Structure formats: C-alpha cells, structure tokens
Coordinates of C-alpha atoms in Angstrom, one line a residue:
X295 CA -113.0 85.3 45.6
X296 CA -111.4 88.7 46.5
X297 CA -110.4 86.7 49.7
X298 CA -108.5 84.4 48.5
X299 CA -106.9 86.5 46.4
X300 CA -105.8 88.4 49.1
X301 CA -104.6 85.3 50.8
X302 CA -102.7 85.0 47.6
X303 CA -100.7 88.0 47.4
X304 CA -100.2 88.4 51.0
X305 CA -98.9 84.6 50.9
X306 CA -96.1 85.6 48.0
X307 CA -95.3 88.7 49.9
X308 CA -94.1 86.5 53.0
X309 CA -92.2 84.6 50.3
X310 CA -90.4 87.3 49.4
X311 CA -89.9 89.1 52.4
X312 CA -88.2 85.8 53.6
X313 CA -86.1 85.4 50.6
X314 CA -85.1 88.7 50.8
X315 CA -84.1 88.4 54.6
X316 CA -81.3 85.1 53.0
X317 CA -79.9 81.9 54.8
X318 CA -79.5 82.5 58.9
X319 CA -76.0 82.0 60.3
X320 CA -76.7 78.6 62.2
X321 CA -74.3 78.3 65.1
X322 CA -71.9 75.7 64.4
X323 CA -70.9 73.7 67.8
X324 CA -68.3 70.9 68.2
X325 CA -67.8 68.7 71.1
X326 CA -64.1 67.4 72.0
X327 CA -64.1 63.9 73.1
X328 CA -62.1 63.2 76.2
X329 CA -59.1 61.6 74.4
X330 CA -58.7 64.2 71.9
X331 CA -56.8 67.6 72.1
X332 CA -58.0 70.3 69.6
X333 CA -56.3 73.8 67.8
X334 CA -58.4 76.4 66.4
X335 CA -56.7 77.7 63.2
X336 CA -57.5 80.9 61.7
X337 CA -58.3 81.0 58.0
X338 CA -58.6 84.6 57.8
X339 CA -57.1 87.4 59.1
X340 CA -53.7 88.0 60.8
X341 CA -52.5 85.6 62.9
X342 CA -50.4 87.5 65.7
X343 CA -47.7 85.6 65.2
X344 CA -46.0 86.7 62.4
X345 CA -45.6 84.8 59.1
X346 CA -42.3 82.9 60.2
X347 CA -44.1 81.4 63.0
X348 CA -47.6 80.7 61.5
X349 CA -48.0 76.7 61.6
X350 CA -45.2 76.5 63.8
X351 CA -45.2 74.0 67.1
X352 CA -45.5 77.2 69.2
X353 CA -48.1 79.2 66.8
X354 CA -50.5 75.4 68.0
X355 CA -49.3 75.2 71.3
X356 CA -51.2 79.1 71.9
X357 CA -54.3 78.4 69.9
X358 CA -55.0 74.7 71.9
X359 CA -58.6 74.8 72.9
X360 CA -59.1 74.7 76.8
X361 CA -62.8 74.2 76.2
X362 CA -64.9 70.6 75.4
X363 CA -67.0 72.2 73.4
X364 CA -66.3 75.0 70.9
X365 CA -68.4 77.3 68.6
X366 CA -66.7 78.0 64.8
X367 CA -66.9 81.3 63.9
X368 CA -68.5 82.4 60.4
X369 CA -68.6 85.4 58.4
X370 CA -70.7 85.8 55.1
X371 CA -69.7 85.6 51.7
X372 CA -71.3 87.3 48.8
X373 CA -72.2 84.5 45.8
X374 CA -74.7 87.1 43.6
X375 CA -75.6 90.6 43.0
X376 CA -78.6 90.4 45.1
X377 CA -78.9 91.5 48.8
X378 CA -80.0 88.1 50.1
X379 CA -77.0 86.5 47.6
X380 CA -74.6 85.2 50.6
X381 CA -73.6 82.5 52.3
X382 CA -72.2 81.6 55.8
X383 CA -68.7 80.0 55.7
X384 CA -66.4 79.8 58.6
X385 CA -63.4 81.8 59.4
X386 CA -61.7 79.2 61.2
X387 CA -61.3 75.9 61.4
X388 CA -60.7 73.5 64.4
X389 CA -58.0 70.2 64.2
X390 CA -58.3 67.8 66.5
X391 CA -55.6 64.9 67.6
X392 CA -57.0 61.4 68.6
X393 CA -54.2 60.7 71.7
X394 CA -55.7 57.2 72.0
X395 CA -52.9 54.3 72.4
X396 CA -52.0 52.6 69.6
X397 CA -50.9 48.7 69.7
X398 CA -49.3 46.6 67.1
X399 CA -48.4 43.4 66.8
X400 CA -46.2 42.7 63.7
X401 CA -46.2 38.6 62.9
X402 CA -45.6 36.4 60.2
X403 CA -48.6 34.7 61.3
X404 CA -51.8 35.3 60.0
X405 CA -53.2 34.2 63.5
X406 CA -51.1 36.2 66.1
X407 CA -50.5 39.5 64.2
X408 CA -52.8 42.6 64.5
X409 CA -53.4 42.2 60.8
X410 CA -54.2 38.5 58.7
X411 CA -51.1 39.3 56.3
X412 CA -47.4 38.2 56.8
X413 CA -46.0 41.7 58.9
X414 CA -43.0 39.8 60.5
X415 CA -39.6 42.0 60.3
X416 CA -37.4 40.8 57.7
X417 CA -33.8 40.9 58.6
X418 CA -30.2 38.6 57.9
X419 CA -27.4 38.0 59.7
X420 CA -24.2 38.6 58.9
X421 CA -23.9 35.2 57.2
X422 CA -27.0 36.7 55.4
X423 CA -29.5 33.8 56.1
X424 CA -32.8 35.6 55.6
X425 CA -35.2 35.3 58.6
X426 CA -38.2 37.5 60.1
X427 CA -39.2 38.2 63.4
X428 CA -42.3 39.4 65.1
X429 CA -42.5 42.7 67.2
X430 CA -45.3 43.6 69.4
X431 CA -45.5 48.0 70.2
X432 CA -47.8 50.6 72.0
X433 CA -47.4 53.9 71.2
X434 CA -49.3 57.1 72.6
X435 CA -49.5 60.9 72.6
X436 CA -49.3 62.9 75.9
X437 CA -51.3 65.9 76.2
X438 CA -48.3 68.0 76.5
X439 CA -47.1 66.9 73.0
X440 CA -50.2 66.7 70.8
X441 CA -48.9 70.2 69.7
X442 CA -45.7 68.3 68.4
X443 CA -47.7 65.5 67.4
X444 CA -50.0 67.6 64.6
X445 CA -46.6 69.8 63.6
X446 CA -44.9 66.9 62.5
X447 CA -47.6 64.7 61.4
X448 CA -50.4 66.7 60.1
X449 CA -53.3 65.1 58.8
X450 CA -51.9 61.5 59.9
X451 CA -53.3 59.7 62.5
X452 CA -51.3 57.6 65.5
X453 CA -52.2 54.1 63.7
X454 CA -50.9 55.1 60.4
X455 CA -48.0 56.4 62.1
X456 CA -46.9 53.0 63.7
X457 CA -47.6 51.2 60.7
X458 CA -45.4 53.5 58.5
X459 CA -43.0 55.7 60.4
X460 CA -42.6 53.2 63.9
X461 CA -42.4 49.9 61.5
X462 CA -39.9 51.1 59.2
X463 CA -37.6 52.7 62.0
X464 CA -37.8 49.7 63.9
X465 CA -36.8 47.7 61.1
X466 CA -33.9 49.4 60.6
X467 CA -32.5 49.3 63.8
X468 CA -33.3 45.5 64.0
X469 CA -31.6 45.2 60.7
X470 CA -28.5 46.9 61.4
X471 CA -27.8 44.9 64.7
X472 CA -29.1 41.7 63.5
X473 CA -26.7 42.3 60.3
X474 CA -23.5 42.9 62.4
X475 CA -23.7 39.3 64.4
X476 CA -23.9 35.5 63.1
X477 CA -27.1 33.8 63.4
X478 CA -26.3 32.0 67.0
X479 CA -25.3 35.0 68.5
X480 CA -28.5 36.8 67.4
X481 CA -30.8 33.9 68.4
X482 CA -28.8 34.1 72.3
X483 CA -28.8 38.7 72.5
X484 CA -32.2 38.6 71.2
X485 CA -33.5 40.7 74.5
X486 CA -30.2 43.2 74.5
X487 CA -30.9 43.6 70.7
X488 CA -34.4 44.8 71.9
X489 CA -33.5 46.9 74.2
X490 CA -30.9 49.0 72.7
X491 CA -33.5 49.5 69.6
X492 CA -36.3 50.2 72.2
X493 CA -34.1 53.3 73.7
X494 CA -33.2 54.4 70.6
X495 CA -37.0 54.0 68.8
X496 CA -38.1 56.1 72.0
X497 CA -35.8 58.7 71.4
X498 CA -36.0 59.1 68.1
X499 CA -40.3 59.5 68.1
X500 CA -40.6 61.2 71.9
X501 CA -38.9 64.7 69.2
X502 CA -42.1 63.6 67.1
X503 CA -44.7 64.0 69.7
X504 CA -45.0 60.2 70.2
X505 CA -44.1 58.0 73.1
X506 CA -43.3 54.6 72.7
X507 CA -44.6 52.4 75.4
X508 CA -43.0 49.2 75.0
X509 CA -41.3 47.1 72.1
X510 CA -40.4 43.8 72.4
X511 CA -40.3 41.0 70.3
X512 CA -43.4 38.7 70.0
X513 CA -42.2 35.3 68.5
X514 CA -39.0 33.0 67.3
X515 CA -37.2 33.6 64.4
X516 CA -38.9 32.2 61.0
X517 CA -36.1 31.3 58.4
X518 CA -37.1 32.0 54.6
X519 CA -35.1 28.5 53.8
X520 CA -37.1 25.6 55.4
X521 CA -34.1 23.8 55.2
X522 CA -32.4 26.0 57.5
X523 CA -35.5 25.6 60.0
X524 CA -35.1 21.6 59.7
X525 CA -31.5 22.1 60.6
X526 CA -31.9 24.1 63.7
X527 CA -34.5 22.0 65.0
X528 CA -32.4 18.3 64.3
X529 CA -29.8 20.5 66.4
X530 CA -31.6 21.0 69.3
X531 CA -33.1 17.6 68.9
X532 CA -29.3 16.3 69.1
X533 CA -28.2 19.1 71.8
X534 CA -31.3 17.4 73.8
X535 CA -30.1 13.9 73.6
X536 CA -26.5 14.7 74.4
X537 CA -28.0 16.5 77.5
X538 CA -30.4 13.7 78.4
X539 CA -27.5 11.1 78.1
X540 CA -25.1 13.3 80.2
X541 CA -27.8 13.4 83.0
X542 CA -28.5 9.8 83.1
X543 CA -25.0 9.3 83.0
X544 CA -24.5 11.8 86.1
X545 CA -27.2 9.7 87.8
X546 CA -25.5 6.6 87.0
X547 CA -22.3 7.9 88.9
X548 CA -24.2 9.9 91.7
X549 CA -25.7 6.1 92.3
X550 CA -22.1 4.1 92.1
X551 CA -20.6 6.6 94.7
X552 CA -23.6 6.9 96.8
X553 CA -23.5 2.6 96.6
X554 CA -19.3 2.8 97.3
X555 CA -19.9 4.9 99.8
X556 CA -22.6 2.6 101.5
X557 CA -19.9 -0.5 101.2
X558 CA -17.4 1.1 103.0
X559 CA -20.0 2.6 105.6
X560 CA -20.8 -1.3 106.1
X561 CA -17.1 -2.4 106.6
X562 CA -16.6 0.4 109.3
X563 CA -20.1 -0.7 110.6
X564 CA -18.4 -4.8 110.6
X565 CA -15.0 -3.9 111.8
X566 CA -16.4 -1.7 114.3
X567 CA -18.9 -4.5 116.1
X568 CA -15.9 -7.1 116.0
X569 CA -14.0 -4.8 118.0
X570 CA -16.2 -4.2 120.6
X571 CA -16.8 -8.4 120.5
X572 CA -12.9 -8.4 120.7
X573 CA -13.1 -6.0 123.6
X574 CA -15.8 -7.7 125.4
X575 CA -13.6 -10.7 125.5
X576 CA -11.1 -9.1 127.2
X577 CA -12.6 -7.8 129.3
X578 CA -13.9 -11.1 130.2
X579 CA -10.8 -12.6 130.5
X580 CA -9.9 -9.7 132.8
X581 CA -12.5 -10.4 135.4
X582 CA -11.8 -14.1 135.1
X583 CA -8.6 -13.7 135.9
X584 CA -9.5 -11.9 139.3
X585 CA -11.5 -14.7 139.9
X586 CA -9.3 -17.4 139.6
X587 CA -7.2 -18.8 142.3
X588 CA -3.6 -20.6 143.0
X589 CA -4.3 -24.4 141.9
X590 CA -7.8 -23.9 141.4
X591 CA -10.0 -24.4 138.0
X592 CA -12.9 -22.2 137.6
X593 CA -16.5 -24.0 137.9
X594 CA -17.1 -21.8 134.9
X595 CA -14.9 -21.5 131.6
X596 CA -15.6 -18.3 129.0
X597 CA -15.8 -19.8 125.9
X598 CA -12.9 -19.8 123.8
X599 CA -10.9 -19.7 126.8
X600 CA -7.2 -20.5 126.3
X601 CA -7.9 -23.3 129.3
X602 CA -9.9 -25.0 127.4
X603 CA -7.0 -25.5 124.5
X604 CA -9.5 -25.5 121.6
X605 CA -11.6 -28.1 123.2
X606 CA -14.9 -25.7 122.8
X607 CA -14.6 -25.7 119.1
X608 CA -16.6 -27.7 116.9
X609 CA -15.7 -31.3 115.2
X610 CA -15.3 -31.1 111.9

C-alpha cells in the first residue's frame, strides 16, 4: 500500500515539475517551392532601415530569402502570473510570391473561355454598335521583380491580378481605339489595334512587377444586335457571290482569248502551208522549164500546168 502511494506522489511530482518547466519552443521550418520567391519581415524590433523606408520595394528587395528552407524565429510571451505562463509566438514573419505564369482567355463563349461565364470585352465603335471581343493573355513575374510585385500588390496573387487589374486595363485601351474608328475599319486593324494595346499593357504592368507575355485577341467580333450579325453575314454572303461571278466571268474571257488566239494560230498555220504549196509549184515550174526544149512537149506535164490550158481540171 505504502508503495503505491509512493508511486502516487512521485507520479504528481513529475506532473508538476513538467508543468512547471511550460510549452518547448518547437522550431518552426518552412520550405520555398521552386517557383516562389520569399521576404522575411520583421515584426519586432527595429528594422535598419528607418521608418520612411520600412515596406518599401528596397526595404523587400534586402530581406529576400536566399535559402529554400527557412527557420521563423520566436520569442516568448508572458499570458499569466505564473513562471510556466508563456507562450512561443514568432518575431517575424515570412511572405512568399507564387511567380507561376498566369493564362487567360477572355470569351463570350462558355466553351472557349478560361471561365464558363460570358468574359468577352465589351467595346463600340464610333457609330456605337455595341460588340465584344475575346482576348487571350500570359502574364508572369521575373525573379528580379517579385520585390515590385509584393510592393504593389500585397496580399494579391498573379490570377487575381489578371482578372482585375490586366482585364480592366486592357479593356480600356481596346475601348478607346475601338471607339475612335467605324465598325469596318476596326473589323480590317484588328491586329494593329492589338499591338499598340499590347506595348502599352506591357509598359504599364512591367512598373508593377508583372510581365505581360502575349495578348492577342482570341475570336471574331460578337454584336449585342443579332440583327447587326445577320447583316454582316448576308454581306459577305453577297461580297462572295460578286467575287464568284467575277472569277467565272474572268475564266470566261481568259477562255474566248485563249480560243481567238487559237483561230488565228490556225489561219497563220493555213496560210503558211499554202505558201509553201504555192512555192513548191514554182519551183516546179522552174525545173520544168530547164527541161523543156525548142519545139518539143514534155513526156510529162505538172499538173495545173499552164500547157495543159485547164484541161487537168475536173468536169463539172
């Protein structure tokens, strides 16, 4: 009995003792993934840099974390008025930025777009026919601007970025130089359209931290008024006939001259061979001549011979 007594009491002591002794200070490790860059911000303490500069593009640039794997730093905080009253809580606390790419395709169909809703970009012409167009877009972050990156966007990743900042900027560039040309010309300067908002998107975003890879646009133009649709396509359906009956009427012509031509090749051909027949009989009557002596008949008369006075033709 007195032994497990003791067993007892020397288990509560043990208790105590490790209650007494509080909560160990667990090392805290986190890895960085290949296509992340990470900052270690202080919490606590001064920061080096001065206040103007703390949270600044430079104060992240000097704390970006070389390492793949880093340890947080804690200190302990007091939560009673007992010794073994604490807690560990870090002084510092690490930010990383996901540099994966980021691609977005922006459709009015459900079954092309990179989302099932209706994300075409809504723009008018100067004539202000309402239509929307789809736009296809990669962005990224370099390593060398992830710094910029988190300044300007803290908290936000890349995807949300594209969908809110990229789209609306883009829009607006496609809106202003959609808006300042008629519908034809910005159905035929599509591409330079493009282009000049591509250079300027790029611009704009590589002072953000973000690279714009591409931007282009990813399908025709779809008209709010069906009507306006029908009419454009019983356009082109008429612009096709016209140019189907202006080839078949080329063909007809290349096909008259080409059988003009092949008539008077004939004719040469024709007059040519009587010629040579012509010349023939001359020369004939050349070499009977030679031949022919001073009250003497040759045995053997060319025909159509003018000694024959007509004699060799037939009766009719």
């Amino acid at each position: 009995m007195k032994n497990i007594a003791f067993r007892i009491a020397l288990l509560g002591s043990i208790v105590a003792l490790t209650a007494c002794m509080g909560k160990p200070d667990l090392e805290e490790l986190v890895e960085i993934k290949p296509n992340e860059t990470a900052f270690m911000i202080k919490l606590e303490g001064d920061t080096k840099t001065g206040q103007a500069k703390f949270m600044s593009e430079e104060f992240l640039e000097q704390n970006k974390v070389a390492t793949k794997r880093i340890s947080i730093p804690h200190r302990k905080r007091s939560t009673g008025n007992s010794s073994y009253d604490y807690e560990w809580i870090p002084t510092a606390k690490l930010v990383t930025v996901d540099r994966t790419p980021v691609s977005r395709e922006w459709t009015s169909n459900e079954k092309t777009g990179t989302s099932t809703k209706n994300e075409g970009i809504r723009v008018e012409s100067v004539e202000s026919i309402d239509f929307s167009i789809g736009v296809v877009m990669t962005a990224s972050i370099p390593e060398d601007k992830a710094a910029k990156f988190l300044y300007n966007y803290a908290g936000k990743a890349l995807k949300d970025v594209a969908d809110q900042d990229i789209r609306t900027y883009v829009q607006a560039g496609l809106s202003r130089e959609f808006g300042v040309r008629t519908l034809v010309d910005g159905q035929h300067q599509k591409k330079e359209i493009f282009d000049g908002v591509l250079i300027d998107t790029k611009a704009h975003f590589a002072s953000l931290g973000v690279i714009i890879n591409n931007l282009g646009y990813a399908e025709g133009m779809t008209y709010s008024d069906p009507a306006i649709q029908k009419a454009i396509n019983d356009t082109y359906a008429a612009q096709q006939s016209v140019q189907t009956a202006r080839a078949r009427v080329q063909e007809a012509t290349q096909t008259r001259l080409a059988a003009e031509e092949f008539a008077k090749a004939r004719e040469a051909q024709v007059a040519k061979t009587q010629l040579e027949i012509e010349v023939l009989k001359a020369q004939a009557m050349v070499e009977f001549a030679k031949n022919v002596k001073p009250g003497m008949l040759p045995s053997i008369v060319p025909q159509g011979s003018q000694l024959l006075f007509g004699l060799d033709k037939p009766l009719k």
